[in-house]
Amino acid sequence: MTEARHATEARRPAGTLERHGHIGTQREQGPKKPGALSDGQGPAGPDGHEATVLLRESRASVDPELRSAIASLPASMRRIALYHFGWQHADGTPAGGNAGKAIRPALVLTSAAALGGPGARTAAARAAAAVELVHNFTLLHDDVMDRDTTRRHRPTAWTVFGDADAILAGDALQALALRLLAADPHPASPAAAARLADCVMELCEGQHADTAMERRAPGEVTLDETLAMAEAKTGALLGCACALGALYAGAAAEDVEALDAFGREAGLAFQLIDDVIGIWGDPRRTGKPAGADLAARKKSLPVVAALTSGTPAAAELAELYAAPYEEGEEDLERTALAVERAGGRDWAQVQAADRMARAVQELARAVRDPEAAGGLLALAEFVTRRSA
Amino acid sequence: MTEARHATEARRPAGTLERHGHIGTQREQGPKKPGALSDGQGPAGPDGHEATVLLRESRASVDPELRSAIASLPASMRRIALYHFGWQHADGTPAGGNAGKAIRPALVLTSAAALGGPGARTAAARAAAAVELVHNFTLLHDDVMDRDTTRRHRPTAWTVFGDADAILAGDALQALALRLLAADPHPASPAAAARLADCVMELCEGQHADTAMERRAPGEVTLDETLAMAEAKTGALLGCACALGALYAGAAAEDVEALDAFGREAGLAFQLIDDVIGIWGDPRRTGKPAGADLAARKKSLPVVAALTSGTPAAAELAELYAAPYEEGEEDLERTALAVERAGGRDWAQVQAADRMARAVQELARAVRDPEAAGGLLALAEFVTRRSA
């Protein structure tokens, strides 16, 4: 999921109010060293090994479905999609490709395998591709709305093809996603399609809430609504991915819901950690300048927690956030310190741990065999492991 | 279909290059007298009576489905959708409502009835609502891309809620459309969903082609590609509406295809007539100034036919089109005359008649009983009957 950390944030003019995240995703990292988290490989250390293998295997299963689906698009839409996925350059020549780590398809396949074994995993490949198409449709639209110019280290589609074509390509990818499921003869496909469509509506609501919140004064935003927004924007599609895998495994309704909750909680844990990194992350690890979120005056989760803490530091933070960022280290250091002294950092880390605990609990409800649950646990830990 | 004639065209600055039409629709008419074609009533004359009754009856069947579907949207998206459909004012208070004539749902229901009787018509209500949702999703996005400020005599959604929310509401309506079909237990629903999703991709392609063509020099646009664009943009969704009705009637594959072709041909006939009206229409009937399409230098079908005619008038027209519109009657009169002398008007009228003949032929292939085919014929004649 780290593929979405925004390289562009750092380039924004000082004081630009910026949205918390993006439809169903997180922010994109800037250029970074090979082997770092967002290059599709992940660390090969012992703690990330299982997740890395799962991600690689799920890419191998989903890419053929994804490529054949995209090949079926009308020519003009296909061209934009192939560019967006990193499989073609803007001029239509083949590109090496950096389509992201595809954590969502991996959640679909690993959930299917956890509840239904290898057969269910194989059967769910099309659903996994559908989830990835929905994710990418939201990225295309999101970049237009945000005027973000970089995604996965390349110029965003709208900067290359224009707004209209980027919007149209997003529309086409949503249609393609739901078409994949409509044409899938698997008995779970209608329920999966309904669930994925519901998720799209929730993503839209989350994106709307995010935009609306960023326009409001810092003092007018509550922590509950910030958490609800993050759940709709980030948690919903991760939950949906897990739920689709469960549906394709023929799981009982309560297990489908438990896996959905697992994905949502893990998604929220990820978002909390991502927000902490957005403030205190080591630029050498995150690939973006320290404090970029603060410079953009983003109402990220630790910031809202700090603002609503009722502490003296909260008042200081509100004052800092009321004025645009002043170029230089001092503003950022003061702001980060105010968030920390108001308890925002601790709160976010405790919350993230709490969400992960809830995720594990939900997972245990749905997948009773710890060995079968291992893959999903590894993926959840993988996406939330980066320490600030 | 005439609900979509753009009132805004007339307000565009002189010389603004303007797109040919809109995703899957036609241009909106300006303010007009009650009882005129676009107010949802239609003329009560004998030739339009059957169509008027069909449209009214289909509104009555589809509106409850549509309203209940929209009620299920998340609050923020629901608000924008209710505004767009004319059921709420921007402040959320109830509005009288002008959601258009809903010709597409009428085509779904009338096709179902023609091939499967009243039972099929009843069963297809959800599919009819899905088609109308797709149509409206494209209108929302289209207005953003075109910067159109008026739709159905009201400010467009993006002017009221902003670009981001209008894009998100369009995304949500597409999801809602495909969700309706995914949740529909009717055996035809998966095939209908796949077909509707395919149609969305074709609408995107048509919209892309239209935008791209309007950016090119007049001499670089061929008649074949203009016809192909109009088919993708206008014909595809009318054809899809008819095909969905046939699917819900349990029709054979060749009858589904014949009804799709019927809708496409009727859609093209409509577009041809609409383009003729865009040049020579009586402002008292069309509600917009004569020659607005020419003032906008639109590459409409009669214009492209004229430009590619190889006549001396074609050269004159190309010269006029190379320069921005000069305020005043004279430019428009000269341009209209050049299109006419180059044969553009005659060609469009002959083509429209030819397309209608093909539509009738396709209809007869699928619906052998002339009485059963009467409703569809009446709808096709209704939408293409306005004479220039």
PDB file of N, CA and C in Angstrom, chain A residues 168-210:
ATOM      1  N   LEU A 168     -12.357   9.766 -18.128  1.00  0.00           N
ATOM      2  CA  LEU A 168     -12.973   8.700 -18.934  1.00  0.00           C
ATOM      3  C   LEU A 168     -12.306   7.353 -18.685  1.00  0.00           C
ATOM      4  N   ALA A 169     -10.971   7.351 -18.584  1.00  0.00           N
ATOM      5  CA  ALA A 169     -10.276   6.083 -18.346  1.00  0.00           C
ATOM      6  C   ALA A 169     -10.665   5.509 -16.986  1.00  0.00           C
ATOM      7  N   GLY A 170     -10.826   6.383 -15.985  1.00  0.00           N
ATOM      8  CA  GLY A 170     -11.296   5.914 -14.680  1.00  0.00           C
ATOM      9  C   GLY A 170     -12.689   5.308 -14.793  1.00  0.00           C
ATOM     10  N   ASP A 171     -13.574   6.008 -15.489  1.00  0.00           N
ATOM     11  CA  ASP A 171     -14.932   5.484 -15.703  1.00  0.00           C
ATOM     12  C   ASP A 171     -14.884   4.111 -16.356  1.00  0.00           C
ATOM     13  N   ALA A 172     -14.021   3.990 -17.368  1.00  0.00           N
ATOM     14  CA  ALA A 172     -13.931   2.725 -18.110  1.00  0.00           C
ATOM     15  C   ALA A 172     -13.386   1.617 -17.208  1.00  0.00           C
ATOM     16  N   LEU A 173     -12.428   1.946 -16.339  1.00  0.00           N
ATOM     17  CA  LEU A 173     -11.875   0.911 -15.449  1.00  0.00           C
ATOM     18  C   LEU A 173     -12.909   0.454 -14.419  1.00  0.00           C
ATOM     19  N   GLN A 174     -13.745   1.383 -13.949  1.00  0.00           N
ATOM     20  CA  GLN A 174     -14.807   0.924 -13.046  1.00  0.00           C
ATOM     21  C   GLN A 174     -15.740  -0.043 -13.775  1.00  0.00           C
ATOM     22  N   ALA A 175     -16.130   0.321 -14.991  1.00  0.00           N
ATOM     23  CA  ALA A 175     -17.018  -0.548 -15.771  1.00  0.00           C
ATOM     24  C   ALA A 175     -16.361  -1.906 -16.008  1.00  0.00           C
ATOM     25  N   LEU A 176     -15.064  -1.876 -16.323  1.00  0.00           N
ATOM     26  CA  LEU A 176     -14.331  -3.115 -16.603  1.00  0.00           C
ATOM     27  C   LEU A 176     -14.299  -4.015 -15.366  1.00  0.00           C
ATOM     28  N   ALA A 177     -14.110  -3.409 -14.203  1.00  0.00           N
ATOM     29  CA  ALA A 177     -14.077  -4.182 -12.956  1.00  0.00           C
ATOM     30  C   ALA A 177     -15.398  -4.922 -12.753  1.00  0.00           C
ATOM     31  N   LEU A 178     -16.503  -4.190 -12.888  1.00  0.00           N
ATOM     32  CA  LEU A 178     -17.796  -4.812 -12.631  1.00  0.00           C
ATOM     33  C   LEU A 178     -18.179  -5.764 -13.768  1.00  0.00           C
ATOM     34  N   ARG A 179     -17.631  -5.501 -14.954  1.00  0.00           N
ATOM     35  CA  ARG A 179     -17.866  -6.404 -16.065  1.00  0.00           C
ATOM     36  C   ARG A 179     -17.179  -7.751 -15.827  1.00  0.00           C
ATOM     37  N   LEU A 180     -15.958  -7.710 -15.302  1.00  0.00           N
ATOM     38  CA  LEU A 180     -15.237  -8.952 -14.991  1.00  0.00           C
ATOM     39  C   LEU A 180     -16.075  -9.845 -14.088  1.00  0.00           C
ATOM     40  N   LEU A 181     -16.667  -9.233 -13.065  1.00  0.00           N
ATOM     41  CA  LEU A 181     -17.469 -10.026 -12.130  1.00  0.00           C
ATOM     42  C   LEU A 181     -18.782 -10.472 -12.769  1.00  0.00           C
ATOM     43  N   ALA A 182     -19.389  -9.596 -13.576  1.00  0.00           N
ATOM     44  CA  ALA A 182     -20.658  -9.964 -14.216  1.00  0.00           C
ATOM     45  C   ALA A 182     -20.470 -11.152 -15.155  1.00  0.00           C
ATOM     46  N   ALA A 183     -19.295 -11.243 -15.757  1.00  0.00           N
ATOM     47  CA  ALA A 183     -19.051 -12.314 -16.725  1.00  0.00           C
ATOM     48  C   ALA A 183     -18.450 -13.554 -16.062  1.00  0.00           C
ATOM     49  N   ASP A 184     -18.217 -13.495 -14.745  1.00  0.00           N
ATOM     50  CA  ASP A 184     -17.600 -14.612 -14.035  1.00  0.00           C
ATOM     51  C   ASP A 184     -18.690 -15.619 -13.655  1.00  0.00           C
ATOM     52  N   PRO A 185     -18.597 -16.853 -14.140  1.00  0.00           N
ATOM     53  CA  PRO A 185     -19.670 -17.819 -13.852  1.00  0.00           C
ATOM     54  C   PRO A 185     -19.659 -18.343 -12.417  1.00  0.00           C
ATOM     55  N   HIS A 186     -18.659 -17.982 -11.629  1.00  0.00           N
ATOM     56  CA  HIS A 186     -18.585 -18.445 -10.244  1.00  0.00           C
ATOM     57  C   HIS A 186     -19.853 -18.049  -9.470  1.00  0.00           C
ATOM     58  N   PRO A 187     -20.388 -18.967  -8.652  1.00  0.00           N
ATOM     59  CA  PRO A 187     -21.643 -18.634  -7.945  1.00  0.00           C
ATOM     60  C   PRO A 187     -21.530 -17.429  -7.018  1.00  0.00           C
ATOM     61  N   ALA A 188     -20.325 -17.077  -6.606  1.00  0.00           N
ATOM     62  CA  ALA A 188     -20.169 -15.933  -5.693  1.00  0.00           C
ATOM     63  C   ALA A 188     -20.145 -14.590  -6.429  1.00  0.00           C
ATOM     64  N   SER A 189     -20.092 -14.635  -7.762  1.00  0.00           N
ATOM     65  CA  SER A 189     -19.818 -13.375  -8.463  1.00  0.00           C
ATOM     66  C   SER A 189     -20.903 -12.298  -8.296  1.00  0.00           C
ATOM     67  N   PRO A 190     -22.207 -12.647  -8.288  1.00  0.00           N
ATOM     68  CA  PRO A 190     -23.171 -11.553  -8.091  1.00  0.00           C
ATOM     69  C   PRO A 190     -23.010 -10.875  -6.725  1.00  0.00           C
ATOM     70  N   ALA A 191     -22.828 -11.675  -5.674  1.00  0.00           N
ATOM     71  CA  ALA A 191     -22.637 -11.075  -4.344  1.00  0.00           C
ATOM     72  C   ALA A 191     -21.359 -10.255  -4.305  1.00  0.00           C
ATOM     73  N   ALA A 192     -20.325 -10.747  -4.987  1.00  0.00           N
ATOM     74  CA  ALA A 192     -19.057 -10.017  -5.025  1.00  0.00           C
ATOM     75  C   ALA A 192     -19.232  -8.694  -5.760  1.00  0.00           C
ATOM     76  N   ALA A 193     -19.968  -8.716  -6.868  1.00  0.00           N
ATOM     77  CA  ALA A 193     -20.182  -7.489  -7.635  1.00  0.00           C
ATOM     78  C   ALA A 193     -20.966  -6.474  -6.813  1.00  0.00           C
ATOM     79  N   ALA A 194     -22.002  -6.951  -6.124  1.00  0.00           N
ATOM     80  CA  ALA A 194     -22.806  -6.041  -5.299  1.00  0.00           C
ATOM     81  C   ALA A 194     -21.931  -5.416  -4.214  1.00  0.00           C
ATOM     82  N   ARG A 195     -21.080  -6.245  -3.628  1.00  0.00           N
ATOM     83  CA  ARG A 195     -20.223  -5.767  -2.541  1.00  0.00           C
ATOM     84  C   ARG A 195     -19.181  -4.769  -3.052  1.00  0.00           C
ATOM     85  N   LEU A 196     -18.628  -5.065  -4.208  1.00  0.00           N
ATOM     86  CA  LEU A 196     -17.621  -4.156  -4.772  1.00  0.00           C
ATOM     87  C   LEU A 196     -18.261  -2.818  -5.153  1.00  0.00           C
ATOM     88  N   ALA A 197     -19.474  -2.878  -5.701  1.00  0.00           N
ATOM     89  CA  ALA A 197     -20.177  -1.637  -6.057  1.00  0.00           C
ATOM     90  C   ALA A 197     -20.495  -0.825  -4.798  1.00  0.00           C
ATOM     91  N   ASP A 198     -20.926  -1.516  -3.741  1.00  0.00           N
ATOM     92  CA  ASP A 198     -21.165  -0.823  -2.465  1.00  0.00           C
ATOM     93  C   ASP A 198     -19.893  -0.150  -1.971  1.00  0.00           C
ATOM     94  N   CYS A 199     -18.790  -0.862  -2.141  1.00  0.00           N
ATOM     95  CA  CYS A 199     -17.507  -0.321  -1.693  1.00  0.00           C
ATOM     96  C   CYS A 199     -17.157   0.943  -2.474  1.00  0.00           C
ATOM     97  N   VAL A 200     -17.408   0.939  -3.783  1.00  0.00           N
ATOM     98  CA  VAL A 200     -17.132   2.145  -4.580  1.00  0.00           C
ATOM     99  C   VAL A 200     -17.902   3.332  -4.006  1.00  0.00           C
ATOM    100  N   MET A 201     -19.163   3.098  -3.655  1.00  0.00           N
ATOM    101  CA  MET A 201     -19.956   4.204  -3.108  1.00  0.00           C
ATOM    102  C   MET A 201     -19.360   4.690  -1.787  1.00  0.00           C
ATOM    103  N   GLU A 202     -18.870   3.758  -0.984  1.00  0.00           N
ATOM    104  CA  GLU A 202     -18.241   4.149   0.282  1.00  0.00           C
ATOM    105  C   GLU A 202     -16.938   4.917   0.035  1.00  0.00           C
ATOM    106  N   LEU A 203     -16.168   4.482  -0.951  1.00  0.00           N
ATOM    107  CA  LEU A 203     -14.940   5.201  -1.306  1.00  0.00           C
ATOM    108  C   LEU A 203     -15.263   6.641  -1.716  1.00  0.00           C
ATOM    109  N   CYS A 204     -16.342   6.786  -2.478  1.00  0.00           N
ATOM    110  CA  CYS A 204     -16.748   8.130  -2.918  1.00  0.00           C
ATOM    111  C   CYS A 204     -17.111   8.983  -1.703  1.00  0.00           C
ATOM    112  N   GLU A 205     -17.847   8.400  -0.792  1.00  0.00           N
ATOM    113  CA  GLU A 205     -18.224   9.118   0.428  1.00  0.00           C
ATOM    114  C   GLU A 205     -16.979   9.512   1.227  1.00  0.00           C
ATOM    115  N   GLY A 206     -16.033   8.586   1.334  1.00  0.00           N
ATOM    116  CA  GLY A 206     -14.803   8.877   2.082  1.00  0.00           C
ATOM    117  C   GLY A 206     -14.007  10.001   1.439  1.00  0.00           C
ATOM    118  N   GLN A 207     -13.926   9.953   0.134  1.00  0.00           N
ATOM    119  CA  GLN A 207     -13.199  10.991  -0.594  1.00  0.00           C
ATOM    120  C   GLN A 207     -13.889  12.346  -0.422  1.00  0.00           C
ATOM    121  N   HIS A 208     -15.211  12.311  -0.488  1.00  0.00           N
ATOM    122  CA  HIS A 208     -15.962  13.551  -0.281  1.00  0.00           C
ATOM    123  C   HIS A 208     -15.701  14.110   1.112  1.00  0.00           C
ATOM    124  N   ALA A 209     -15.758  13.236   2.119  1.00  0.00           N
ATOM    125  CA  ALA A 209     -15.562  13.679   3.507  1.00  0.00           C
ATOM    126  C   ALA A 209     -14.168  14.277   3.675  1.00  0.00           C
ATOM    127  N   ASP A 210     -13.202  13.645   3.043  1.00  0.00           N
ATOM    128  CA  ASP A 210     -11.827  14.124   3.150  1.00  0.00           C
ATOM    129  C   ASP A 210     -11.701  15.534   2.578  1.00  0.00           C
TER     130      ASP A 210
END
